[in-house]
Amino acid sequence: MAFALSPRAPLLLIRLSGQRRVARAGTMASPRCFALELPGCTLAHFAVGTDAPGALPDPRAAALLGPPGRSYSLCVPVAPGGDCAARVRAARLHQRLLHQLRGGPLQQCQLRRMLCYHPGGGADGVQHGVLLHDPGDSPETRSALLALLDSYREAPRPCLGEFVGDPRHQLWQCLWELRDGQGWQQGGPEPVVPSPEPALHPVVPDLPSSGVFPHRAAARAVLEACTPFIPEARAVLDLVDQCPEEVQKGKFPVIVIEGLDATGKTTVTQSVSDSLKGILLKSPPDCISQWRKLFDDEPTIIRRAFYSLGNYIVASEIAKESTKSPVIVDRYWHSTATYAIATEVSGGVRHLPPAHHPIYQWPRDLLTPDLVLLLTVSPEERLKRIQARGMDRTREEAELEANSIFRQKVEETYQRMEKPACLVVDAGPSKEKVLQVVLSLIHDNCH
C-alpha cells in the first residue's frame, strides 16, 4: 500500500491561519488527554484537540514530544461497545504492538508508556499505548511505523499520531488515517496543550473490568472470551464450574499468608500448618498450576482473570477443609489484586488509588479468611535470598528486582487492602522468631 508522506518540515503548520482555527473549533470533538510516564515514574498530562492559543504543554512532555528528534504516539482503541471480548482483543493487540516496536528497525527508538483517555471518562474508555521517540528523526522510522500499521488487517488498528513543532514552539499532533484508494494520509494538525492531572489516575475506573474483578462472573467472562485462541482457558473454566457459586467457611480458622517471593512464605506457611495441625493450600491451586506460565505470558486482563478464578477454586477447597481443621493459604485474593493495581496504574506510589478506595475491597462473592498476614523483609535481604535460591521468577517478580518504584507500589497496595486488611509481619528475624510472632497473631485474632 502506498504511503502519502508529508514533508519533514512542518510547512502546513506555518501556513495555518487563525481563521482556520476558528472554523475548526466549531466542529472539533472533545479533547483527548494523555498521561505520559517520564523517567522516575512521574506522569505528565497533556491534551490534543482543543484550541488554546499560546498555551504550551508541560515542559517535561514538550522535551520528549518536540524537536530535536521526532515522536509518535501509538494507542490501541477498544472496539465500540467495550465488551469483554473487545477488551481482551485490545489488550492482546497492545502486547503484540509492544513486542514489534522492540525489534526490527524501530528498536533504536525510545519507548515510554502512555495512556489516552477522555476527561471524566467516556464511551471509548482508556486506551493503552506508547510514545515512540526517534532522536535522529529518521524518515525510515515513519515508513516502518506505517508498514507496521498495514500489517494489522482487522479493525481496530492501533492509532498513530505524529508530533511536530512550529516556529513559535507550539506543538501539534497529526493523526494518520487510512483512506479508501489513497493509502495512509496525514490528518490536519491539532494543538498539544496543557491538561490538569486528574484527581484519580485515569485507569482506576477501568480496573474492575480489566484486572481487579469484583466477582467471579467478571473474571469468568474474560477467560470465556479467550477460549477461541487459548484452549487451556476452557479447561480452567470447566474446573471453576465444578465449584459451587456460594460456599461457607467451616468452624476452624482460615489464615492467609501473603508476601513477595523470598519473604519466607513457604517456610512460614508450612511451619504454621504443622503447629496448628492444619491443612496447607495455595493459590493458584495445583489443579491449574500447570498452566500458570502460559497465562503469565498474557496481558494483565487475562493473567488476572486466571488468578482470580484460581482463588474461587481455592475457596471451594477452603470451605471443605475448614470443617475439619485450620486452613493455611499461601497467597489468595490480595496478591491477585495487588499486582493488577501496581501493574496497571502507571507512575509512582502517589498515583495509586487513595486509601479506602473501593478497589481495595474484598470481592463480595469470595470466601473471606479470618486473618491475612503480610510477610515483609528489606529489599537487600529479599534479593540475597533470591540469589541464594536461584528461583524461577514471573515477569512481575523480575520487575520487582529491577524497578524499586514498582516494588514500592506493590508493598503499598498490599497495605491499603481492607476487609480484611493485612497485618504486617517482619520476616527478617530468625525463622523461630517469625513463627512465634505469627502464632501469637493467630491466637489473638482467631479466638
XYZ file of C-alpha atoms in Angstrom:
447
model
C 0.000 0.000 0.000
C 1.327 3.426 -0.885
C 2.063 5.946 1.835
C 1.260 9.624 1.326
C 4.050 11.267 3.281
C 4.038 14.881 4.321
C 7.258 16.951 4.181
C 9.637 16.624 7.099
C 9.415 20.345 7.870
C 6.033 21.378 9.302
C 5.210 23.795 6.471
C 1.494 23.150 6.786
C 1.713 24.430 10.354
C 3.397 27.630 9.333
C 0.544 28.290 6.904
C -2.099 27.504 9.493
C -4.202 30.638 9.828
C -6.172 31.918 12.757
C -9.259 31.862 10.541
C -8.869 28.101 10.024
C -8.507 27.586 13.774
C -11.815 29.326 14.379
C -13.543 27.304 11.661
C -12.280 24.052 13.095
C -13.225 24.902 16.664
C -16.941 24.709 15.992
C -16.810 21.088 14.808
C -13.991 19.748 16.945
C -14.593 16.682 19.131
C -13.852 16.754 22.832
C -10.115 16.795 23.574
C -8.119 13.616 24.014
C -5.965 13.604 27.118
C -2.719 11.727 27.539
C -0.785 10.533 30.587
C 2.870 10.072 29.671
C 5.203 8.211 32.032
C 8.511 10.046 32.442
C 11.828 8.975 33.991
C 11.439 8.309 37.695
C 7.851 7.102 37.156
C 6.396 10.604 37.207
C 3.486 11.450 34.912
C 2.991 14.387 32.547
C -0.534 15.140 31.310
C -1.363 16.954 28.086
C -4.350 17.257 25.762
C -4.808 17.222 21.992
C -7.717 18.615 20.032
C -8.645 21.817 21.836
C -7.750 25.369 20.900
C -5.716 27.274 23.461
C -3.502 29.754 21.574
C -0.126 30.276 23.151
C -0.574 27.589 25.818
C 2.415 25.264 25.948
C 2.331 21.764 27.477
C 4.328 20.592 30.485
C 7.978 21.269 29.574
C 8.862 17.700 30.611
C 6.461 16.367 27.993
C 7.448 19.008 25.439
C 11.071 17.884 25.699
C 10.011 14.418 24.510
C 7.326 15.411 22.010
C 9.087 18.190 20.131
C 12.381 18.606 18.295
C 15.159 17.666 18.212
C 14.090 14.261 17.031
C 10.527 13.249 16.337
C 7.914 11.487 18.455
C 4.953 9.304 17.596
C 2.030 8.123 19.691
C 0.544 4.674 19.224
C -2.629 3.867 21.151
C -4.858 0.814 20.956
C -8.586 1.609 20.814
C -11.241 -0.642 22.290
C -13.930 -1.568 19.774
C -17.265 0.249 20.173
C -19.347 -1.245 22.955
C -16.303 -2.019 25.075
C -17.489 -5.543 25.922
C -15.236 -8.156 27.477
C -14.141 -9.682 24.171
C -13.235 -6.221 22.848
C -11.110 -5.535 25.931
C -9.298 -8.833 25.539
C -8.592 -8.159 21.845
C -7.280 -4.681 22.635
C -5.019 -5.986 25.411
C -3.513 -8.660 23.179
C -3.094 -6.169 20.328
C -1.257 -3.802 22.679
C 1.059 -6.607 23.812
C 1.754 -7.572 20.182
C 2.455 -3.936 19.313
C 4.999 -3.558 22.131
C 6.772 -6.721 21.005
C 7.014 -5.438 17.429
C 8.254 -1.996 18.476
C 11.090 -3.553 20.476
C 12.538 -5.301 17.453
C 13.491 -4.665 13.826
C 14.130 -1.153 12.504
C 12.290 0.507 15.401
C 14.341 -0.956 18.228
C 16.694 2.043 18.241
C 13.831 4.346 19.237
C 12.942 5.173 22.833
C 9.627 3.862 24.192
C 7.608 5.367 27.011
C 4.362 4.126 28.475
C 1.351 6.286 27.684
C -2.421 6.295 28.205
C -5.064 8.082 26.159
C -8.295 8.985 27.942
C -11.191 11.434 27.942
C -11.687 13.770 30.922
C -14.372 12.357 33.165
C -14.368 9.026 31.329
C -16.193 8.345 28.108
C -17.502 5.704 25.772
C -14.042 4.874 24.454
C -12.595 4.224 27.889
C -8.840 4.228 28.442
C -6.576 3.390 25.531
C -3.212 1.855 26.378
C -0.356 2.975 24.237
C 3.233 4.079 23.904
C 5.218 7.150 22.920
C 7.981 6.315 20.447
C 10.766 8.900 20.244
C 13.266 8.838 17.390
C 16.231 11.017 18.446
C 17.559 11.097 14.884
C 14.249 11.958 13.180
C 14.874 9.302 10.535
C 12.346 9.149 7.659
C 12.672 5.361 7.846
C 11.000 5.434 11.267
C 7.791 6.871 9.890
C 7.820 4.397 6.982
C 8.397 1.480 9.357
C 5.512 2.588 11.570
C 3.108 2.870 8.653
C 4.203 -0.534 7.380
C 3.605 -1.887 10.872
C 0.076 -0.481 10.889
C -0.500 -2.012 7.485
C 0.189 -5.453 8.983
C -2.923 -5.127 11.162
C -5.613 -6.320 8.774
C -8.594 -6.157 11.096
C -10.107 -3.249 12.971
C -9.455 -1.768 15.367
C -5.923 -0.921 14.311
C -3.506 0.982 16.561
C -3.907 4.761 16.176
C -0.749 6.517 15.015
C -0.138 10.165 15.774
C 2.899 12.235 14.794
C 4.097 15.239 16.809
C 5.604 18.293 15.137
C 6.544 21.778 16.265
C 6.111 25.200 14.667
C 8.466 28.200 14.797
C 6.661 29.540 17.880
C 7.465 26.338 19.770
C 3.825 25.288 19.763
C 3.392 21.502 19.464
C 0.896 19.789 17.196
C -0.280 16.249 16.631
C -1.307 14.892 13.230
C -3.155 11.559 13.121
C -2.506 9.138 10.284
C -5.677 7.829 8.636
C -6.273 5.026 6.138
C -8.420 6.442 3.323
C -10.014 4.354 0.592
C -7.923 4.371 -2.539
C -5.449 6.874 -1.099
C -3.442 4.823 1.376
C -2.225 6.356 4.618
C -2.884 10.090 4.777
C -1.932 12.594 7.446
C -4.867 14.399 9.018
C -4.952 18.057 9.953
C -2.832 19.262 12.858
C -4.346 19.647 16.308
C -2.654 21.638 19.083
C -0.981 19.995 22.052
C -1.904 21.946 25.184
C -1.619 21.596 28.968
C -4.037 19.343 30.823
C -4.504 19.211 34.600
C -3.702 15.979 36.383
C -6.992 14.227 37.222
C -7.806 13.614 40.870
C -7.854 9.862 40.186
C -5.485 8.022 37.865
C -7.416 7.548 34.590
C -7.042 3.757 34.573
C -8.617 3.218 38.020
C -12.299 3.314 36.933
C -11.450 0.627 34.366
C -9.783 -1.777 36.836
C -12.940 -3.758 37.795
C -13.217 -4.734 34.126
C -9.538 -5.264 33.421
C -7.812 -6.851 36.401
C -9.372 -6.366 39.848
C -12.565 -8.286 39.217
C -15.313 -7.628 41.800
C -16.940 -11.043 41.383
C -16.492 -14.449 39.804
C -18.650 -13.734 36.751
C -16.430 -10.821 35.672
C -13.276 -12.948 35.684
C -15.102 -15.859 34.069
C -16.248 -13.691 31.155
C -12.617 -12.832 30.351
C -11.496 -16.448 30.069
C -14.636 -17.282 28.126
C -13.550 -14.674 25.568
C -10.118 -16.352 25.415
C -11.298 -19.860 24.577
C -11.007 -19.416 20.758
C -7.243 -18.849 20.992
C -6.262 -20.284 24.418
C -7.618 -23.859 24.657
C -6.446 -24.111 28.269
C -8.916 -21.364 29.191
C -11.752 -23.845 28.641
C -10.066 -26.350 30.951
C -9.817 -23.708 33.687
C -13.472 -22.755 33.214
C -14.560 -26.386 33.454
C -12.807 -26.677 36.828
C -14.338 -23.418 38.057
C -17.807 -24.519 37.010
C -17.461 -27.593 39.211
C -17.180 -25.296 42.251
C -20.358 -24.099 43.999
C -21.056 -20.401 43.483
C -21.751 -19.915 47.190
C -19.543 -21.535 49.822
C -19.336 -21.116 53.582
C -16.321 -21.333 55.846
C -16.286 -24.127 58.428
C -15.764 -23.718 62.178
C -11.948 -23.770 62.010
C -9.894 -20.610 61.303
C -8.632 -19.701 57.837
C -5.299 -17.839 57.765
C -3.834 -16.379 54.574
C -0.121 -15.591 54.373
C 0.882 -13.056 51.732
C 4.173 -11.511 50.675
C 6.615 -11.111 47.821
C 8.677 -14.105 46.784
C 11.631 -14.804 49.115
C 9.923 -13.280 52.170
C 9.625 -16.706 53.788
C 6.076 -17.674 52.826
C 6.891 -21.310 52.064
C 8.670 -21.837 55.374
C 6.129 -19.941 57.457
C 3.033 -21.495 55.873
C 4.409 -24.999 56.359
C 5.526 -24.305 59.941
C 2.196 -22.746 60.895
C 0.303 -25.605 59.307
C 2.375 -28.112 61.262
C 1.984 -26.186 64.520
C -1.804 -25.913 64.182
C -2.220 -29.418 62.742
C -3.927 -27.769 59.817
C -4.177 -28.157 56.063
C -1.980 -26.118 53.730
C -3.484 -24.764 50.480
C -2.058 -22.399 47.907
C -3.298 -20.123 45.145
C -3.246 -20.843 42.279
C -4.213 -24.411 43.240
C -2.368 -27.449 41.930
C -5.167 -28.333 39.508
C -4.410 -25.245 37.356
C -0.749 -24.546 38.229
C 0.357 -26.448 35.134
C -0.961 -23.535 33.036
C 0.489 -20.754 35.164
C 3.420 -19.942 32.872
C 1.134 -19.839 29.839
C -1.180 -17.280 31.453
C 1.731 -15.311 32.929
C 2.756 -14.503 29.353
C -0.638 -12.975 28.576
C -1.751 -9.343 29.162
C -2.929 -8.270 32.613
C -6.650 -8.732 31.949
C -6.153 -12.406 31.014
C -3.452 -13.128 33.580
C -5.502 -11.712 36.456
C -8.672 -13.486 35.319
C -6.744 -16.765 35.557
C -5.523 -15.992 39.073
C -8.924 -14.674 40.156
C -10.666 -17.868 39.110
C -7.945 -19.829 40.872
C -8.991 -18.041 44.056
C -12.571 -19.286 43.627
C -11.318 -22.848 43.198
C -9.262 -22.426 46.376
C -12.323 -21.002 48.161
C -14.171 -24.230 47.423
C -11.283 -26.204 48.920
C -11.176 -23.895 51.956
C -14.880 -24.404 52.609
C -14.451 -28.179 52.650
C -11.217 -28.335 54.643
C -12.153 -25.732 57.279
C -14.894 -28.036 58.553
C -12.153 -30.446 59.690
C -9.078 -28.401 60.663
C -7.438 -24.959 60.497
C -6.560 -23.885 56.950
C -3.401 -22.033 55.980
C -3.398 -20.464 52.498
C -0.249 -19.459 50.636
C -1.478 -16.316 48.794
C -5.080 -15.533 47.909
C -7.065 -12.576 46.558
C -4.774 -9.845 47.925
C -1.919 -10.980 45.657
C -4.165 -11.058 42.602
C -5.497 -7.548 43.192
C -2.220 -6.014 44.371
C -0.219 -6.962 41.282
C -3.032 -5.875 38.956
C -3.225 -2.430 40.558
C 0.540 -1.905 40.736
C 0.982 -3.032 37.119
C -1.872 -1.121 35.519
C -1.533 2.179 37.417
C 1.380 3.933 35.734
C 3.576 6.358 37.639
C 4.680 6.057 41.241
C 3.147 5.382 44.641
C 1.356 8.724 44.740
C -0.646 7.747 41.646
C -2.195 4.699 43.330
C -5.890 4.886 44.232
C -6.239 6.628 47.613
C -6.651 4.604 50.795
C -10.204 3.335 51.339
C -10.988 3.394 47.625
C -13.487 0.619 46.705
C -10.859 -1.093 44.542
C -9.194 -2.320 47.763
C -12.369 -4.087 48.967
C -12.691 -7.877 49.057
C -14.975 -9.395 46.332
C -18.488 -9.848 47.651
C -18.823 -13.467 46.469
C -15.394 -14.823 47.539
C -14.965 -16.711 50.820
C -13.325 -14.372 53.339
C -10.458 -15.573 55.577
C -10.258 -14.884 59.299
C -6.785 -13.369 59.129
C -4.353 -12.149 56.457
C -0.675 -11.770 57.342
C 1.778 -9.916 55.096
C 5.417 -11.017 55.429
C 7.981 -8.340 54.645
C 11.776 -8.178 54.528
C 14.180 -5.471 53.429
C 14.881 -5.274 49.677
C 18.514 -6.205 50.354
C 17.577 -9.319 52.344
C 14.999 -10.374 49.792
C 17.491 -10.042 46.911
C 20.059 -12.045 48.872
C 17.562 -14.874 49.389
C 16.549 -14.902 45.718
C 20.153 -15.089 44.556
C 20.930 -17.850 47.043
C 17.977 -19.956 45.886
C 18.279 -19.311 42.136
C 14.489 -19.388 41.971
C 12.404 -19.086 38.838
C 10.548 -15.795 38.647
C 7.496 -14.488 36.871
C 7.803 -11.366 34.744
C 6.332 -9.316 37.595
C 8.706 -10.795 40.162
C 11.650 -9.943 37.905
C 10.397 -6.375 37.683
C 10.277 -6.175 41.483
C 14.053 -6.550 41.499
C 14.762 -4.215 38.584
C 12.267 -1.494 39.474
C 12.266 -0.256 43.061
C 9.268 2.015 42.403
C 7.181 -0.916 41.192
C 8.146 -2.804 44.370
C 7.090 0.172 46.483
C 3.734 0.259 44.669
C 3.189 -3.436 45.342
C 4.064 -3.108 49.028
C 1.903 -0.007 49.500
C -1.046 -1.600 47.700
C -0.854 -4.648 49.964
C -1.103 -2.374 52.979
C -4.142 -0.490 51.622
C -6.241 -3.646 51.314
C -9.344 -3.706 53.509
C -11.959 -6.096 54.890
C -9.780 -7.953 55.629
C -6.669 -5.827 55.915
C -3.161 -7.279 56.002
C -1.326 -7.448 59.327
C 2.358 -6.818 58.600
C 4.944 -9.244 59.970
C 8.673 -8.551 59.789
C 10.077 -11.777 58.386
C 13.700 -10.650 58.725
C 14.463 -12.240 62.138
C 15.120 -15.951 62.643
C 12.560 -18.466 61.421
C 11.741 -19.410 65.001
C 11.075 -15.797 65.979
C 8.872 -15.170 62.936
C 6.883 -18.329 63.702
C 6.326 -17.174 67.281
C 5.029 -13.795 66.094
C 2.714 -15.398 63.516
C 1.280 -17.902 66.000
C 0.717 -15.120 68.516
C -1.206 -13.059 65.960
C -3.303 -16.076 65.041
C -4.095 -16.721 68.687
C -5.073 -13.080 69.294
C -7.213 -12.704 66.162
C -8.804 -16.097 65.609
C -10.216 -16.919 69.059
